[in-house]
GROMACS .gro file of C-alpha atoms in nm:
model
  271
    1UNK     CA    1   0.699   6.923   2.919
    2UNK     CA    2   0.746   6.515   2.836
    3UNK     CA    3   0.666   6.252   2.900
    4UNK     CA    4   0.957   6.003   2.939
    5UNK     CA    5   0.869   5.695   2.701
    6UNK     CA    6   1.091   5.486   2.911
    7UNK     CA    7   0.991   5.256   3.197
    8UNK     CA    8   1.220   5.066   3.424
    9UNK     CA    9   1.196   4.865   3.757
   10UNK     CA   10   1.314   4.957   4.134
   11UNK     CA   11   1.610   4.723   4.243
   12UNK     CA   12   1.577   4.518   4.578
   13UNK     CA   13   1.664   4.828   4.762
   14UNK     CA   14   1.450   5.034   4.595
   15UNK     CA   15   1.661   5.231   4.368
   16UNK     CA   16   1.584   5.329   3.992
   17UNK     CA   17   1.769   5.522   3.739
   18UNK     CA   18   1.647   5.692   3.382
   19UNK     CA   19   1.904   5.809   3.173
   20UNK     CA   20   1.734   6.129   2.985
   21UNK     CA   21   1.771   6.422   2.782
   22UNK     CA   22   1.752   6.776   2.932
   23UNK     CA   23   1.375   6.840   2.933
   24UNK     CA   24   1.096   6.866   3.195
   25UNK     CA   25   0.928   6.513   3.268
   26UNK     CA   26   0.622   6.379   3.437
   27UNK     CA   27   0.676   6.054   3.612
   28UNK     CA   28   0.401   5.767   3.680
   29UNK     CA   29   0.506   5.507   3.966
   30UNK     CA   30   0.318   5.180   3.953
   31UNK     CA   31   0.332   4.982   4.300
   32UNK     CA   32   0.312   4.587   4.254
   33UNK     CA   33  -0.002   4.424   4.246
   34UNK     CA   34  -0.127   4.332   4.602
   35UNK     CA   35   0.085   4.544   4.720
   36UNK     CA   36  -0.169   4.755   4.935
   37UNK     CA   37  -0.006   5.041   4.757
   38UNK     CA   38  -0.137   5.301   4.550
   39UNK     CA   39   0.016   5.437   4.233
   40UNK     CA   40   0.191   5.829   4.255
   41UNK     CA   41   0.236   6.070   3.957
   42UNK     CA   42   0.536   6.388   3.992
   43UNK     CA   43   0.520   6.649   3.755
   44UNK     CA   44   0.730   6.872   3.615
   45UNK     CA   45   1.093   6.703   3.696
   46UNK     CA   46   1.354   6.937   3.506
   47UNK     CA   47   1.644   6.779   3.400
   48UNK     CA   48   1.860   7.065   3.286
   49UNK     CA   49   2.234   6.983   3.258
   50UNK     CA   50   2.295   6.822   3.585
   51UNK     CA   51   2.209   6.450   3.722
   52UNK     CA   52   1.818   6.505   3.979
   53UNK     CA   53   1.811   6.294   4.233
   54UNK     CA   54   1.415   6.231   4.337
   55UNK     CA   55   1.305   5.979   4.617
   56UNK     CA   56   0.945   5.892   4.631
   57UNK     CA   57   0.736   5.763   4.902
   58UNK     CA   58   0.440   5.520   4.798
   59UNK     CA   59   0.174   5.550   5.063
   60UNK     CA   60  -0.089   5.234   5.153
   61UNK     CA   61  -0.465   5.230   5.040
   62UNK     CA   62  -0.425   5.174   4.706
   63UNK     CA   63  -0.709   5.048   4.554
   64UNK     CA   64  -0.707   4.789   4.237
   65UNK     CA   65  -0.874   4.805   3.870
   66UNK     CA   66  -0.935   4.488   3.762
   67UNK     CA   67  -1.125   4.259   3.484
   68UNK     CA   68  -1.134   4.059   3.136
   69UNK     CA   69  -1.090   4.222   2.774
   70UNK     CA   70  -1.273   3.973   2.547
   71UNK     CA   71  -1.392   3.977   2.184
   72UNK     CA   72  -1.803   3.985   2.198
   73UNK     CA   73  -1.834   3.634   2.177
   74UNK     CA   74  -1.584   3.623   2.463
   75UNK     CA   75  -1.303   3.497   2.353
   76UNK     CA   76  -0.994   3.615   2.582
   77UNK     CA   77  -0.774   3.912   2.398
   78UNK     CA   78  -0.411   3.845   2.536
   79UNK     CA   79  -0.104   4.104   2.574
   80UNK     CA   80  -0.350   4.429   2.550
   81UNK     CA   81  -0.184   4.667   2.669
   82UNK     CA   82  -0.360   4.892   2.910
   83UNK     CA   83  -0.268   5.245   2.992
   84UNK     CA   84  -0.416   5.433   3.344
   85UNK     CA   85  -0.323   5.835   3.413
   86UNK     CA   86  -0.541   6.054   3.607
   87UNK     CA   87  -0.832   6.220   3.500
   88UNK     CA   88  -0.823   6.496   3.293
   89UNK     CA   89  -0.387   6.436   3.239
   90UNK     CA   90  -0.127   6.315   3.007
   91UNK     CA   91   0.076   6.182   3.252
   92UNK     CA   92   0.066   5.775   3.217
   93UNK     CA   93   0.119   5.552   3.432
   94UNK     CA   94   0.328   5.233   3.406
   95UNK     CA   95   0.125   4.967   3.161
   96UNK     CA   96  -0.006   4.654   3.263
   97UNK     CA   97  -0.103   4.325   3.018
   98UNK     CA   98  -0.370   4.105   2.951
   99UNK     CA   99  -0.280   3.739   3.032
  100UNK     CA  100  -0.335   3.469   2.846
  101UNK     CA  101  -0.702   3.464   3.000
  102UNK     CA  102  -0.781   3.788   2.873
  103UNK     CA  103  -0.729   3.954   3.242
  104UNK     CA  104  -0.568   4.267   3.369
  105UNK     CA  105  -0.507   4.412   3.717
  106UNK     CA  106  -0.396   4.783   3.802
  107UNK     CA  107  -0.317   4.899   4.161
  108UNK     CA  108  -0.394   5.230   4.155
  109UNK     CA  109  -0.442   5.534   4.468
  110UNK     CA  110  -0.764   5.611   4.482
  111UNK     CA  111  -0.957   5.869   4.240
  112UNK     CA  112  -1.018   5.847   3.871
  113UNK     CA  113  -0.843   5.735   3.574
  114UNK     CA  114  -0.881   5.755   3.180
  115UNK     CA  115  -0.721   5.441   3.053
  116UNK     CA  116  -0.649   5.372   2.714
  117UNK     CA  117  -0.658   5.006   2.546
  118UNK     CA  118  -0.392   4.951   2.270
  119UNK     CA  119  -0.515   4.562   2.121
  120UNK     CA  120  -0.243   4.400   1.943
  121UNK     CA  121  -0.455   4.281   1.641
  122UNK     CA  122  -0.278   4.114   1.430
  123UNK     CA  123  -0.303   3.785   1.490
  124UNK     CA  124  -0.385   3.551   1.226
  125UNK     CA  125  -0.646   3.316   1.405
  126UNK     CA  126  -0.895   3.599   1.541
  127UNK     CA  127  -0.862   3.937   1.451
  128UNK     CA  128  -0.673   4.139   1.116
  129UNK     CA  129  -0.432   4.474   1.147
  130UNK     CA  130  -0.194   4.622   1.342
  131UNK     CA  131  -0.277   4.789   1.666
  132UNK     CA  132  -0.564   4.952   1.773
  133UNK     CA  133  -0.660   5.217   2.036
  134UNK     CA  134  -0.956   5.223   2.250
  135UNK     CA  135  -0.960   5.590   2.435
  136UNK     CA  136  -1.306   5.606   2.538
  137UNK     CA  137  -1.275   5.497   2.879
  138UNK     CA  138  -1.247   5.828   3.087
  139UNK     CA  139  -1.264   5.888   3.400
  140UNK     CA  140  -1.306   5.575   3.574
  141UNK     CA  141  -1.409   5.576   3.942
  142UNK     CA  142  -1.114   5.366   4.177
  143UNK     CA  143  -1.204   5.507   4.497
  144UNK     CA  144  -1.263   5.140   4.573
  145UNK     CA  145  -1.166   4.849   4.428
  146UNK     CA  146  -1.320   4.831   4.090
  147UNK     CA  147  -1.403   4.524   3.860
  148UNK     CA  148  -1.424   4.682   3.456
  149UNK     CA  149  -1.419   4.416   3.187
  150UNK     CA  150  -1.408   4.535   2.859
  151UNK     CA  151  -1.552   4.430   2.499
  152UNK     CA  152  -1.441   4.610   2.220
  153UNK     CA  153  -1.650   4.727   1.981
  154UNK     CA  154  -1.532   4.484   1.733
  155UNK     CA  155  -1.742   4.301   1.411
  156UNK     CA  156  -1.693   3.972   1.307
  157UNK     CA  157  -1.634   3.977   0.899
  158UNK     CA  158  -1.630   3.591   0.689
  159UNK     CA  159  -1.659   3.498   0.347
  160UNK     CA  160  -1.429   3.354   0.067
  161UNK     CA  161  -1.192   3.537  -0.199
  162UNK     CA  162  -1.308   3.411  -0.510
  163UNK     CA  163  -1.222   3.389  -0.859
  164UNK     CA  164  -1.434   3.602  -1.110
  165UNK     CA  165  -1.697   3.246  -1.143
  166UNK     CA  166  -1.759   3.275  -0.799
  167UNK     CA  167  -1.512   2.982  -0.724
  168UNK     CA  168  -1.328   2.992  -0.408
  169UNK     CA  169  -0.940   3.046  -0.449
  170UNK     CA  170  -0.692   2.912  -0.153
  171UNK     CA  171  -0.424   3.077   0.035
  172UNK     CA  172  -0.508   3.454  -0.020
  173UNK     CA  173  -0.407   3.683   0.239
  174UNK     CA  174  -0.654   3.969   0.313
  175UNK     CA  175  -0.527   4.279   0.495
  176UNK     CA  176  -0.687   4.578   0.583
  177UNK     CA  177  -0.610   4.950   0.610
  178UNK     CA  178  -0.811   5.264   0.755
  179UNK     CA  179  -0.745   5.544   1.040
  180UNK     CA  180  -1.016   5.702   1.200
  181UNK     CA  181  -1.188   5.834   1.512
  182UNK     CA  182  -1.496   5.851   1.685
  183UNK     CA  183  -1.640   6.093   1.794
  184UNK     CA  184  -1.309   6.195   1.883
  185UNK     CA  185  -1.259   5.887   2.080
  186UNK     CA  186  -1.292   5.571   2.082
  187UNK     CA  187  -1.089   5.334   1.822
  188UNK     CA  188  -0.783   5.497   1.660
  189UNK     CA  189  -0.598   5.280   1.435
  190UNK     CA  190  -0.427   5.137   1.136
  191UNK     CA  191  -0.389   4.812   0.964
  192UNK     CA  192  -0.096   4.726   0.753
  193UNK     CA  193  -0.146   4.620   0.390
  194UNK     CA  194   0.045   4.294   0.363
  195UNK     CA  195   0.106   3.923   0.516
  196UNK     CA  196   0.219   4.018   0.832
  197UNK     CA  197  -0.090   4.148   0.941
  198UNK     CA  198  -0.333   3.952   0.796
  199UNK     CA  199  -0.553   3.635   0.783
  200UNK     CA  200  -0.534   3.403   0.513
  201UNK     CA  201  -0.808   3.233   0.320
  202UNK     CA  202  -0.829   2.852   0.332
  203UNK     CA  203  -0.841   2.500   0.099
  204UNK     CA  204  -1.195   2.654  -0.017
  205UNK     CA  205  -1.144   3.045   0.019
  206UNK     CA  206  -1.327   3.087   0.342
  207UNK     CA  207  -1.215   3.316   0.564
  208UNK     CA  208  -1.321   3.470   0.901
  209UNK     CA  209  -1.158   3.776   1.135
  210UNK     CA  210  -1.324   4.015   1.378
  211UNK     CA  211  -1.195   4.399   1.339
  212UNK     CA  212  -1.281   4.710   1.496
  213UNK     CA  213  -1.608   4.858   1.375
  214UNK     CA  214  -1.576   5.127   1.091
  215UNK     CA  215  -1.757   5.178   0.739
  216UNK     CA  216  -1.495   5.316   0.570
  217UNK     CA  217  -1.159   5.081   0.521
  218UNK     CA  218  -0.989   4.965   0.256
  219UNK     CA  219  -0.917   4.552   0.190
  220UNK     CA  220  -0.592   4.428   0.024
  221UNK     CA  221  -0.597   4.078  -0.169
  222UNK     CA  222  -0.277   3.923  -0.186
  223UNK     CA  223  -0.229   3.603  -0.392
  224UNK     CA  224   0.094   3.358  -0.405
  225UNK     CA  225   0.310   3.416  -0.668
  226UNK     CA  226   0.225   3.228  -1.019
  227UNK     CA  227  -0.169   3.163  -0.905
  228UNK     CA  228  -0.255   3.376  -1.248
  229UNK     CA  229  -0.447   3.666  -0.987
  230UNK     CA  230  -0.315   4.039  -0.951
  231UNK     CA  231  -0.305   4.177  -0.627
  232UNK     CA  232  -0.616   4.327  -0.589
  233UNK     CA  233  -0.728   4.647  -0.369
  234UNK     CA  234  -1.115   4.727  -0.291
  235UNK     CA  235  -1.191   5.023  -0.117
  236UNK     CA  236  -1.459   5.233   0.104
  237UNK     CA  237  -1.543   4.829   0.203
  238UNK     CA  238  -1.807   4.879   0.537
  239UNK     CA  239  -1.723   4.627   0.869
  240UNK     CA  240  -1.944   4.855   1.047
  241UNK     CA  241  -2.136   4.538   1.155
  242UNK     CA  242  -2.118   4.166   1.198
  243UNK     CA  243  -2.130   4.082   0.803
  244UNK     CA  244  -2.053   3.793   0.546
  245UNK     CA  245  -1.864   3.984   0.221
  246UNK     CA  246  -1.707   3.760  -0.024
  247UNK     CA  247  -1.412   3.908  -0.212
  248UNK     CA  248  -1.335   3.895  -0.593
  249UNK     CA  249  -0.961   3.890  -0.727
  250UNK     CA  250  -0.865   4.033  -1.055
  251UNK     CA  251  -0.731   3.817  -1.306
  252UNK     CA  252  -0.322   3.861  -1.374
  253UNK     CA  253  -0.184   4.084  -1.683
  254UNK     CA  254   0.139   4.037  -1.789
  255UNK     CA  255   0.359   4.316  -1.858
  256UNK     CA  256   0.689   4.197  -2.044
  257UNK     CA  257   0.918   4.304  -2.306
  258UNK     CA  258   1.268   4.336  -2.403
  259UNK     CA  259   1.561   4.619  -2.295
  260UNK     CA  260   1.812   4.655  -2.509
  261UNK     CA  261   2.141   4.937  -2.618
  262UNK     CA  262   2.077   5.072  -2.914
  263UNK     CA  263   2.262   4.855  -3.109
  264UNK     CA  264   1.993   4.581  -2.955
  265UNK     CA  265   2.242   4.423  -2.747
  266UNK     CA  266   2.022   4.282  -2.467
  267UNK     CA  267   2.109   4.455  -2.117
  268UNK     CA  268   2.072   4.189  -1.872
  269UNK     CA  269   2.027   4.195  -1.474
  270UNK     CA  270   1.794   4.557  -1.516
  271UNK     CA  271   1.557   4.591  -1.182
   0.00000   0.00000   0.00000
């Protein structure tokens, strides 16, 4: 079976329309909220050479999952993405989205739900990385309606990147990398090395993000070009907890030199 990674929206009449390889798919249908609807999975669709036609009919006394995804010191986490299927399945339903207040609403049939939380973390204000997942919210009671806010288990890392005298040094971007799980749930997730994903250190070298929880990752230094410090890479660095780690760059070596034929003519434009 698959799970069709495609989602699309019914037309005023009602109408939808996937176009899909031949496979067998499990389909999620997410009614709109306040709709008094409830939510309806169909498994095992087989498309197998030939156009399926298959009507659904959304029933009333749906119940809603609702509530706030903050950091801990409860700041709002926008455009989390969250993910409901039914217990103990694979099949997802249709995502829903944080706001810009942090909140989410699902209307869902009654019964229970694992959700999962991907957190778009790379934002250069508040948190450092890519995107994280948060799979350790299983079955979730919705046989009524249900209020869940959510905090991630996040730490809030500061400090300054500082030259080898202590000194803070300006406009240093610090990424981080790891991939892990817990227990075999809970945060699953990667951070790219780089400036896209990362925070970057101010006029005195402070800096401050929050990141998911984890003793093991490994922090990236990036200077600008012509500040006389090498990129610089420490690893096995612990945010396991709410911590202040200050971060020393290594001091630039140049490399340089001459190419030439063997005649010594100088070969110019060489990469």
């Amino acid at each position: 079976e698959s799970e069709a990674n495609a989602t699309v929206v019914t037309g005023v009449d009602g109408t939808y329309s996937f176009t899909l390889v031949d496979n067998t798919y499990n389909m999620g249908v997410l009614a709109p909220a306040d709709s008094g609807y409830g939510s309806s999975v169909v498994n095992g669709i087989v498309i197998a050479g030939a156009d399926v036609v298959q009507d659904i009919v959304l029933v009333s006394g749906g119940n809603t999952l609702s509530g706030k995804i903050t950091l801990p010191d409860g700041t709002a986490i926008t455009n989390v993405k969250v993910i409901a299927s039914p217990a103990g399945t694979s099949t997802n339903l249709p995502p829903v989205y944080t706001d810009i207040n942090g909140d989410y609403s699902y209307q869902l049939s009654s019964g229970n739900y694992d959700l999962e939380l991907q957190i778009p973390t790379h934002s250069p204000t508040i948190m450092i990385g890519h995107t994280f997942y948060d799979i350790s919210f299983t079955t979730v009671d919705v046989t009524v309606d249900k209020i869940l806010n959510i905090t991630p288990d996040m730490a809030n890392i500061s400090g300054k990147t500082t030259d080898s005298n202590g000194v803070g040094i300006s406009s240093i971007y610090i990424g981080v990398s790891g991939s892990y799980t817990i227990n075999g749930s809970g945060f699953l997730g990667f951070a790219e090395l780089g400036t896209n994903y990362s925070v970057l250190s101010d006029v005195n070298g402070n800096y401050s993000f929050w990141v998911p929880k984890h003793n093991n990752y490994t922090v990236m230094l990036t200077p600008p070009d012509g500040s006389g410090f090498a990129l610089t890479t420490v690893a096995a660095v612990d945010f396991s907890v709410d911590s202040t780690q200050d971060f020393t760059l290594a001091t630039a070596t140049t490399l340089s030199g001459k190419i030439t034929l063997p005649d010594g003519t100088a070969i110019t434009n060489v990469k």
